[in-house]
Each structure stands twice: as structure tokens, then as C-alpha cells.
Coordinates of C-alpha atoms in Angstrom, one line a residue:
X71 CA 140.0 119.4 69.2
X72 CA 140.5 121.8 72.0
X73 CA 144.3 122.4 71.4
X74 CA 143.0 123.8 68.0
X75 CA 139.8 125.6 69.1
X76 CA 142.1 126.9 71.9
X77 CA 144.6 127.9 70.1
X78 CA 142.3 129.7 67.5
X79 CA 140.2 131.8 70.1
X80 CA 143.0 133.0 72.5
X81 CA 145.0 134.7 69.2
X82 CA 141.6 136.0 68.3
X83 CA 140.8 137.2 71.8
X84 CA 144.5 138.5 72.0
X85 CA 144.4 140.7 69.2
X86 CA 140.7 141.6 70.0
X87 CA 141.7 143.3 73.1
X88 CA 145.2 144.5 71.7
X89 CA 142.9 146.5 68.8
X90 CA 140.8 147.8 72.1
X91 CA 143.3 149.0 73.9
X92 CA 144.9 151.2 71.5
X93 CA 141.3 152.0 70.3
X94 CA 140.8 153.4 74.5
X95 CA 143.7 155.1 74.7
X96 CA 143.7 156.9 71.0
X97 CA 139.9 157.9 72.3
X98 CA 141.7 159.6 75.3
X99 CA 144.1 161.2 73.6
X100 CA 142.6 162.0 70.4
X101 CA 138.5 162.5 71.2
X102 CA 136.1 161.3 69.1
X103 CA 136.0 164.3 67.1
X104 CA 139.1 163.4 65.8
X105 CA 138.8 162.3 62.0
X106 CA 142.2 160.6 63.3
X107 CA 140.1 158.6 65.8
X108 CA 137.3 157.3 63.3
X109 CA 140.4 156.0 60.8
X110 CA 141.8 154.2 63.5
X111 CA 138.5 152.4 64.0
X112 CA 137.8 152.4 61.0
X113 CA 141.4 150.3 60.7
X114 CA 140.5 148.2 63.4
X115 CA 137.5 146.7 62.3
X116 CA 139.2 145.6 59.2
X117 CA 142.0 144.4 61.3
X118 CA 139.7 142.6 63.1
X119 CA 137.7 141.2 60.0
X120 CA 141.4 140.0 58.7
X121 CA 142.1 138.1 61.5
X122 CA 138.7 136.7 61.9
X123 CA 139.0 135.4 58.7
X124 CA 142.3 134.2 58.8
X125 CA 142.3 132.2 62.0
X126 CA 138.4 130.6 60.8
X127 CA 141.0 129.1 57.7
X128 CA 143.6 128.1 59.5
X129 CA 141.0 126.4 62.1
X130 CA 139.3 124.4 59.5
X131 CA 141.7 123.4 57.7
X132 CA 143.6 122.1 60.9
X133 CA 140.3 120.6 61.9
X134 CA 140.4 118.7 59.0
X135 CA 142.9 116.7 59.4
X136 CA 142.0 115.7 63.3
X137 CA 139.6 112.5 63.9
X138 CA 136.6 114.8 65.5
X139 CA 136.5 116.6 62.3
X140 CA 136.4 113.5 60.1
X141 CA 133.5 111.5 62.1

């Protein structure tokens, strides 16, 4: 269950902080009053929203097949 779960959350927590990070330094560089900036989060949440998605698929139907899931 865990290698799963694990597996799931650090790729989600990965590309979490990877979408911050360039979201902190596009906010030094750029400024929020940068119609540039607000895309780029704009860009992120859907990013983020993607992946979300995607990994809660590829969980459950990886959790399917394992005996925890099945009990």
C-alpha cells in the first residue's frame, strides 16, 4: 500500500514545489503586475489540477490490483 501511496504523493509533492518555485522566482522577476505573472499562475493551477488528476488514476487503478484494496 505504501510503495503506491508513496509513490503517488512524493511525484505530487515534487511537481507541487517545482510549479512554486518557478511561480517565486517569475514573482521576483516579473511583479505581480505582470499580466505575464497571472498566466503563469494561471498555468500552474491547471498544471497542478493535471497532475492531481492523473496521479489520483494511476493510484487507483494500482490500488486495485493490491490485496488492501480488494479486502
Amino acid at each position: 500500500m505504501w510503495a503506491v501511496t508513496g509513490w503517488a504523493a512524493a511525484t505530487w509533492l515534487r511537481v507541487t514545489l517545482a510549479l512554486a518555485a518557478t511561480l517565486g522566482v517569475l514573482w521576483l522577476v516579473l511583479g505581480t503586475g505582470s499580466g505575464w505573472f497571472w498566466a503563469a499562475v494561471v498555468g500552474a493551477a491547471l498544471i497542478e489540477w493535471k497532475t492531481t488528476r492523473a496521479l489520483a488514476t494511476e493510484w487507483g487503478t494500482e490500488a486495485r490490483y493490491s490485496w488492501w484494496w480488494s479486502r
